[in-house]
Amino acid sequence: MDNIETEVHPFEPYIPPHAKVLIMGTFPPQPKRWSMNFYYPNRTNDFWYMMGLIFFGDRNALLVEGTKEFDLTKIKHLLDDKGIALNDTGHRVRRLQGNASDKFLEIIEPVDLQSLLDRMPDCRNLATTGEKAAGVLASLTDSEPPKMGEYVVSPGGLEIWRMPSTSRAYPLKLEKKAEYYARLFHHVGIL
């Protein structure tokens, strides 16, 4: 086990001015799976398709027109406009089976949550994209992991949401995933 390489998170936190919600996954897939150098870089992940569906009524709204490539300019404009910050719960990890599955991801060092929150004074809502991230965030906030699509209030007054994973391996249709996230965005007041 000790011979498994550790990885440090490759992306800086994405924190728009006046961020109202922080969405946290576990850790990015291996770089060979990336289609861009940004969060949810895998084209087979539903995150950006879901965001296009929620905010534009079009699953392909955040693609470069006429291609299957994500449009990072459009993505950042959406995040900045709505006050959606992105980071992951794992800062340093080991992939126990060399893949992106949370089941085989060991968190060696979680994210420094307090330093993130210090940079987002308007953010009181944190949402995780999956079960493992929910567990890590619960331990960082001394709270219980919420049920799917619900939130708990941490002792520090944060609203901690658990959303479905946007991985295509998670057996839920894109439209259903979008319904969960749309409830979060309505609650936060950005939809």
PDB file of C-alpha atoms in Angstrom:
ATOM      1  CA  MET A   1       0.000   0.000   0.000  1.00  0.00           C
ATOM      2  CA  ASP A   2       2.852   2.406   0.796  1.00  0.00           C
ATOM      3  CA  ASN A   3       4.174   2.150  -2.759  1.00  0.00           C
ATOM      4  CA  ILE A   4       0.999   3.729  -4.194  1.00  0.00           C
ATOM      5  CA  GLU A   5       1.742   7.228  -5.395  1.00  0.00           C
ATOM      6  CA  THR A   6      -0.028  10.138  -3.706  1.00  0.00           C
ATOM      7  CA  GLU A   7      -1.590  12.901  -5.794  1.00  0.00           C
ATOM      8  CA  VAL A   8      -2.130  16.530  -4.840  1.00  0.00           C
ATOM      9  CA  HIS A   9      -5.219  18.274  -6.167  1.00  0.00           C
ATOM     10  CA  PRO A  10      -4.336  19.752  -9.572  1.00  0.00           C
ATOM     11  CA  PHE A  11      -6.735  22.714  -9.584  1.00  0.00           C
ATOM     12  CA  GLU A  12      -6.935  25.871  -7.530  1.00  0.00           C
ATOM     13  CA  PRO A  13     -10.293  26.428  -5.845  1.00  0.00           C
ATOM     14  CA  TYR A  14     -12.645  28.305  -8.167  1.00  0.00           C
ATOM     15  CA  ILE A  15     -14.135  31.112  -6.106  1.00  0.00           C
ATOM     16  CA  PRO A  16     -16.202  33.768  -7.878  1.00  0.00           C
ATOM     17  CA  PRO A  17     -16.796  37.114  -6.222  1.00  0.00           C
ATOM     18  CA  HIS A  18     -19.755  36.860  -3.835  1.00  0.00           C
ATOM     19  CA  ALA A  19     -19.888  33.048  -3.974  1.00  0.00           C
ATOM     20  CA  LYS A  20     -23.141  31.803  -2.442  1.00  0.00           C
ATOM     21  CA  VAL A  21     -22.650  28.052  -2.740  1.00  0.00           C
ATOM     22  CA  LEU A  22     -19.612  25.774  -2.797  1.00  0.00           C
ATOM     23  CA  ILE A  23     -19.980  22.527  -4.737  1.00  0.00           C
ATOM     24  CA  MET A  24     -17.504  19.851  -3.705  1.00  0.00           C
ATOM     25  CA  GLY A  25     -16.699  16.550  -5.338  1.00  0.00           C
ATOM     26  CA  THR A  26     -14.056  14.151  -4.083  1.00  0.00           C
ATOM     27  CA  PHE A  27     -11.103  14.456  -6.490  1.00  0.00           C
ATOM     28  CA  PRO A  28     -10.628  14.811 -10.268  1.00  0.00           C
ATOM     29  CA  PRO A  29     -10.076  11.772 -12.465  1.00  0.00           C
ATOM     30  CA  GLN A  30      -6.612  11.018 -13.801  1.00  0.00           C
ATOM     31  CA  PRO A  31      -5.348  13.615 -16.324  1.00  0.00           C
ATOM     32  CA  LYS A  32      -5.671  11.121 -19.192  1.00  0.00           C
ATOM     33  CA  ARG A  33      -9.462  11.475 -18.741  1.00  0.00           C
ATOM     34  CA  TRP A  34      -9.485  15.290 -18.897  1.00  0.00           C
ATOM     35  CA  SER A  35     -10.923  17.266 -21.760  1.00  0.00           C
ATOM     36  CA  MET A  36     -10.024  20.568 -20.028  1.00  0.00           C
ATOM     37  CA  ASN A  37      -7.944  21.761 -17.075  1.00  0.00           C
ATOM     38  CA  PHE A  38     -10.892  22.500 -14.797  1.00  0.00           C
ATOM     39  CA  TYR A  39     -13.384  20.842 -12.511  1.00  0.00           C
ATOM     40  CA  TYR A  40     -15.461  17.964 -13.886  1.00  0.00           C
ATOM     41  CA  PRO A  41     -13.130  17.661 -16.891  1.00  0.00           C
ATOM     42  CA  ASN A  42     -14.304  14.250 -18.077  1.00  0.00           C
ATOM     43  CA  ARG A  43     -16.709  14.461 -21.042  1.00  0.00           C
ATOM     44  CA  THR A  44     -18.540  11.417 -19.709  1.00  0.00           C
ATOM     45  CA  ASN A  45     -19.370  13.184 -16.429  1.00  0.00           C
ATOM     46  CA  ASP A  46     -22.854  14.716 -16.339  1.00  0.00           C
ATOM     47  CA  PHE A  47     -21.948  17.847 -14.325  1.00  0.00           C
ATOM     48  CA  TRP A  48     -21.653  20.426 -17.131  1.00  0.00           C
ATOM     49  CA  TYR A  49     -24.488  18.857 -19.138  1.00  0.00           C
ATOM     50  CA  MET A  50     -26.644  19.093 -16.017  1.00  0.00           C
ATOM     51  CA  MET A  51     -25.658  22.725 -15.433  1.00  0.00           C
ATOM     52  CA  GLY A  52     -26.551  23.548 -19.047  1.00  0.00           C
ATOM     53  CA  LEU A  53     -29.932  21.886 -18.594  1.00  0.00           C
ATOM     54  CA  ILE A  54     -30.659  23.698 -15.316  1.00  0.00           C
ATOM     55  CA  PHE A  55     -29.592  27.214 -16.280  1.00  0.00           C
ATOM     56  CA  PHE A  56     -30.189  27.261 -20.063  1.00  0.00           C
ATOM     57  CA  GLY A  57     -32.712  24.483 -20.670  1.00  0.00           C
ATOM     58  CA  ASP A  58     -30.158  22.822 -22.969  1.00  0.00           C
ATOM     59  CA  ARG A  59     -27.813  20.031 -21.912  1.00  0.00           C
ATOM     60  CA  ASN A  60     -25.281  21.160 -24.552  1.00  0.00           C
ATOM     61  CA  ALA A  61     -25.324  24.875 -23.654  1.00  0.00           C
ATOM     62  CA  LEU A  62     -21.836  24.746 -22.098  1.00  0.00           C
ATOM     63  CA  LEU A  63     -20.186  23.109 -25.089  1.00  0.00           C
ATOM     64  CA  VAL A  64     -18.337  24.948 -27.824  1.00  0.00           C
ATOM     65  CA  GLU A  65     -21.011  25.241 -30.492  1.00  0.00           C
ATOM     66  CA  GLY A  66     -20.916  22.391 -32.982  1.00  0.00           C
ATOM     67  CA  THR A  67     -18.415  20.348 -30.934  1.00  0.00           C
ATOM     68  CA  LYS A  68     -18.282  18.010 -27.967  1.00  0.00           C
ATOM     69  CA  GLU A  69     -15.731  20.210 -26.168  1.00  0.00           C
ATOM     70  CA  PHE A  70     -16.595  22.111 -23.006  1.00  0.00           C
ATOM     71  CA  ASP A  71     -16.498  25.909 -23.348  1.00  0.00           C
ATOM     72  CA  LEU A  72     -14.493  27.020 -20.325  1.00  0.00           C
ATOM     73  CA  THR A  73     -15.282  30.703 -20.977  1.00  0.00           C
ATOM     74  CA  LYS A  74     -19.046  30.015 -20.838  1.00  0.00           C
ATOM     75  CA  ILE A  75     -18.591  27.784 -17.792  1.00  0.00           C
ATOM     76  CA  LYS A  76     -16.668  30.421 -15.818  1.00  0.00           C
ATOM     77  CA  HIS A  77     -19.139  33.126 -16.849  1.00  0.00           C
ATOM     78  CA  LEU A  78     -22.007  31.000 -15.491  1.00  0.00           C
ATOM     79  CA  LEU A  79     -20.169  30.286 -12.224  1.00  0.00           C
ATOM     80  CA  ASP A  80     -19.256  33.956 -11.755  1.00  0.00           C
ATOM     81  CA  ASP A  81     -22.760  35.157 -12.628  1.00  0.00           C
ATOM     82  CA  LYS A  82     -24.475  32.759 -10.221  1.00  0.00           C
ATOM     83  CA  GLY A  83     -21.882  32.776  -7.420  1.00  0.00           C
ATOM     84  CA  ILE A  84     -21.048  29.059  -7.629  1.00  0.00           C
ATOM     85  CA  ALA A  85     -17.653  28.081  -6.222  1.00  0.00           C
ATOM     86  CA  LEU A  86     -15.976  24.728  -6.922  1.00  0.00           C
ATOM     87  CA  ASN A  87     -13.450  22.663  -5.009  1.00  0.00           C
ATOM     88  CA  ASP A  88     -13.073  19.074  -3.893  1.00  0.00           C
ATOM     89  CA  THR A  89     -12.984  17.465  -0.469  1.00  0.00           C
ATOM     90  CA  GLY A  90      -9.691  15.665  -1.118  1.00  0.00           C
ATOM     91  CA  HIS A  91      -6.467  17.676  -1.244  1.00  0.00           C
ATOM     92  CA  ARG A  92      -4.051  14.736  -1.258  1.00  0.00           C
ATOM     93  CA  VAL A  93      -5.180  11.229  -2.195  1.00  0.00           C
ATOM     94  CA  ARG A  94      -4.114   7.756  -3.272  1.00  0.00           C
ATOM     95  CA  ARG A  95      -5.904   5.815  -6.005  1.00  0.00           C
ATOM     96  CA  LEU A  96      -5.991   2.288  -4.650  1.00  0.00           C
ATOM     97  CA  GLN A  97      -6.934   0.781  -8.020  1.00  0.00           C
ATOM     98  CA  GLY A  98      -5.639   3.412 -10.425  1.00  0.00           C
ATOM     99  CA  ASN A  99      -9.057   4.731 -11.461  1.00  0.00           C
ATOM    100  CA  ALA A 100     -11.431   7.594 -10.677  1.00  0.00           C
ATOM    101  CA  SER A 101     -13.847   5.570  -8.534  1.00  0.00           C
ATOM    102  CA  ASP A 102     -14.499   7.089  -5.114  1.00  0.00           C
ATOM    103  CA  LYS A 103     -14.773   3.550  -3.782  1.00  0.00           C
ATOM    104  CA  PHE A 104     -11.038   3.083  -4.383  1.00  0.00           C
ATOM    105  CA  LEU A 105      -9.901   6.596  -3.440  1.00  0.00           C
ATOM    106  CA  GLU A 106      -8.098   7.076  -0.135  1.00  0.00           C
ATOM    107  CA  ILE A 107      -8.154  10.629   1.212  1.00  0.00           C
ATOM    108  CA  ILE A 108      -4.715  11.212   2.731  1.00  0.00           C
ATOM    109  CA  GLU A 109      -5.346  14.898   3.439  1.00  0.00           C
ATOM    110  CA  PRO A 110      -8.716  16.632   3.148  1.00  0.00           C
ATOM    111  CA  VAL A 111      -9.136  20.138   1.833  1.00  0.00           C
ATOM    112  CA  ASP A 112      -8.490  23.026   4.233  1.00  0.00           C
ATOM    113  CA  LEU A 113     -12.162  23.927   4.454  1.00  0.00           C
ATOM    114  CA  GLN A 114     -11.766  26.879   6.798  1.00  0.00           C
ATOM    115  CA  SER A 115      -9.304  28.634   4.488  1.00  0.00           C
ATOM    116  CA  LEU A 116     -11.790  28.178   1.634  1.00  0.00           C
ATOM    117  CA  LEU A 117     -14.675  29.560   3.670  1.00  0.00           C
ATOM    118  CA  ASP A 118     -12.554  32.507   4.803  1.00  0.00           C
ATOM    119  CA  ARG A 119     -12.384  33.521   1.115  1.00  0.00           C
ATOM    120  CA  MET A 120     -16.185  33.281   0.703  1.00  0.00           C
ATOM    121  CA  PRO A 121     -17.911  35.381   3.368  1.00  0.00           C
ATOM    122  CA  ASP A 122     -21.311  35.129   1.615  1.00  0.00           C
ATOM    123  CA  CYS A 123     -21.238  31.320   1.342  1.00  0.00           C
ATOM    124  CA  ARG A 124     -23.304  29.375   3.884  1.00  0.00           C
ATOM    125  CA  ASN A 125     -24.299  26.459   1.606  1.00  0.00           C
ATOM    126  CA  LEU A 126     -21.960  23.595   0.731  1.00  0.00           C
ATOM    127  CA  ALA A 127     -23.037  20.769  -1.548  1.00  0.00           C
ATOM    128  CA  THR A 128     -21.289  17.487  -2.239  1.00  0.00           C
ATOM    129  CA  THR A 129     -21.492  15.527  -5.467  1.00  0.00           C
ATOM    130  CA  GLY A 130     -21.625  12.049  -4.047  1.00  0.00           C
ATOM    131  CA  GLU A 131     -21.467   9.846  -0.984  1.00  0.00           C
ATOM    132  CA  LYS A 132     -17.725   9.869  -0.287  1.00  0.00           C
ATOM    133  CA  ALA A 133     -17.489  13.667  -0.545  1.00  0.00           C
ATOM    134  CA  ALA A 134     -20.509  13.897   1.793  1.00  0.00           C
ATOM    135  CA  GLY A 135     -18.713  11.763   4.366  1.00  0.00           C
ATOM    136  CA  VAL A 136     -15.510  13.806   4.166  1.00  0.00           C
ATOM    137  CA  LEU A 137     -17.413  17.094   4.450  1.00  0.00           C
ATOM    138  CA  ALA A 138     -19.422  15.764   7.404  1.00  0.00           C
ATOM    139  CA  SER A 139     -16.194  14.936   9.244  1.00  0.00           C
ATOM    140  CA  LEU A 140     -14.757  18.387   8.456  1.00  0.00           C
ATOM    141  CA  THR A 141     -17.878  20.176   9.757  1.00  0.00           C
ATOM    142  CA  ASP A 142     -18.706  17.929  12.741  1.00  0.00           C
ATOM    143  CA  SER A 143     -22.070  17.108  11.198  1.00  0.00           C
ATOM    144  CA  GLU A 144     -23.899  14.029   9.978  1.00  0.00           C
ATOM    145  CA  PRO A 145     -23.984  13.306   6.241  1.00  0.00           C
ATOM    146  CA  PRO A 146     -27.407  14.388   4.963  1.00  0.00           C
ATOM    147  CA  LYS A 147     -29.756  12.167   3.006  1.00  0.00           C
ATOM    148  CA  MET A 148     -29.729  12.495  -0.779  1.00  0.00           C
ATOM    149  CA  GLY A 149     -31.148  15.834  -1.877  1.00  0.00           C
ATOM    150  CA  GLU A 150     -31.379  17.173   1.668  1.00  0.00           C
ATOM    151  CA  TYR A 151     -29.234  19.256   3.960  1.00  0.00           C
ATOM    152  CA  VAL A 152     -28.172  19.364   7.576  1.00  0.00           C
ATOM    153  CA  VAL A 153     -27.055  22.409   9.512  1.00  0.00           C
ATOM    154  CA  SER A 154     -23.546  22.077  10.911  1.00  0.00           C
ATOM    155  CA  PRO A 155     -22.660  23.264  14.426  1.00  0.00           C
ATOM    156  CA  GLY A 156     -21.060  26.272  12.706  1.00  0.00           C
ATOM    157  CA  GLY A 157     -24.317  27.161  10.930  1.00  0.00           C
ATOM    158  CA  LEU A 158     -23.416  25.926   7.448  1.00  0.00           C
ATOM    159  CA  GLU A 159     -26.061  24.188   5.381  1.00  0.00           C
ATOM    160  CA  ILE A 160     -24.448  20.970   4.134  1.00  0.00           C
ATOM    161  CA  TRP A 161     -26.236  19.408   1.141  1.00  0.00           C
ATOM    162  CA  ARG A 162     -25.758  15.963  -0.381  1.00  0.00           C
ATOM    163  CA  MET A 163     -26.407  15.793  -4.107  1.00  0.00           C
ATOM    164  CA  PRO A 164     -26.263  12.754  -6.370  1.00  0.00           C
ATOM    165  CA  SER A 165     -22.993  11.953  -8.047  1.00  0.00           C
ATOM    166  CA  THR A 166     -22.725  13.358 -11.557  1.00  0.00           C
ATOM    167  CA  SER A 167     -20.678  10.364 -12.680  1.00  0.00           C
ATOM    168  CA  ARG A 168     -22.376   8.401 -15.429  1.00  0.00           C
ATOM    169  CA  ALA A 169     -21.663   5.332 -13.300  1.00  0.00           C
ATOM    170  CA  TYR A 170     -24.276   6.640 -10.847  1.00  0.00           C
ATOM    171  CA  PRO A 171     -27.589   5.134 -11.994  1.00  0.00           C
ATOM    172  CA  LEU A 172     -29.792   8.224 -12.254  1.00  0.00           C
ATOM    173  CA  LYS A 173     -30.918   9.997 -15.415  1.00  0.00           C
ATOM    174  CA  LEU A 174     -29.481  13.427 -16.161  1.00  0.00           C
ATOM    175  CA  GLU A 175     -32.908  15.064 -15.776  1.00  0.00           C
ATOM    176  CA  LYS A 176     -33.346  13.556 -12.293  1.00  0.00           C
ATOM    177  CA  LYS A 177     -29.882  14.703 -11.236  1.00  0.00           C
ATOM    178  CA  ALA A 178     -30.788  18.181 -12.493  1.00  0.00           C
ATOM    179  CA  GLU A 179     -33.949  18.188 -10.344  1.00  0.00           C
ATOM    180  CA  TYR A 180     -31.876  17.621  -7.184  1.00  0.00           C
ATOM    181  CA  TYR A 181     -29.394  20.371  -8.026  1.00  0.00           C
ATOM    182  CA  ALA A 182     -32.146  22.783  -9.117  1.00  0.00           C
ATOM    183  CA  ARG A 183     -33.705  22.481  -5.627  1.00  0.00           C
ATOM    184  CA  LEU A 184     -30.357  23.475  -4.111  1.00  0.00           C
ATOM    185  CA  PHE A 185     -30.011  26.449  -6.463  1.00  0.00           C
ATOM    186  CA  HIS A 186     -33.589  27.596  -5.727  1.00  0.00           C
ATOM    187  CA  HIS A 187     -32.889  27.355  -1.987  1.00  0.00           C
ATOM    188  CA  VAL A 188     -29.727  29.434  -2.360  1.00  0.00           C
ATOM    189  CA  GLY A 189     -31.621  31.998  -4.474  1.00  0.00           C
ATOM    190  CA  ILE A 190     -29.648  31.704  -7.711  1.00  0.00           C
ATOM    191  CA  LEU A 191     -32.319  30.009  -9.814  1.00  0.00           C
TER     192      LEU A 191
END
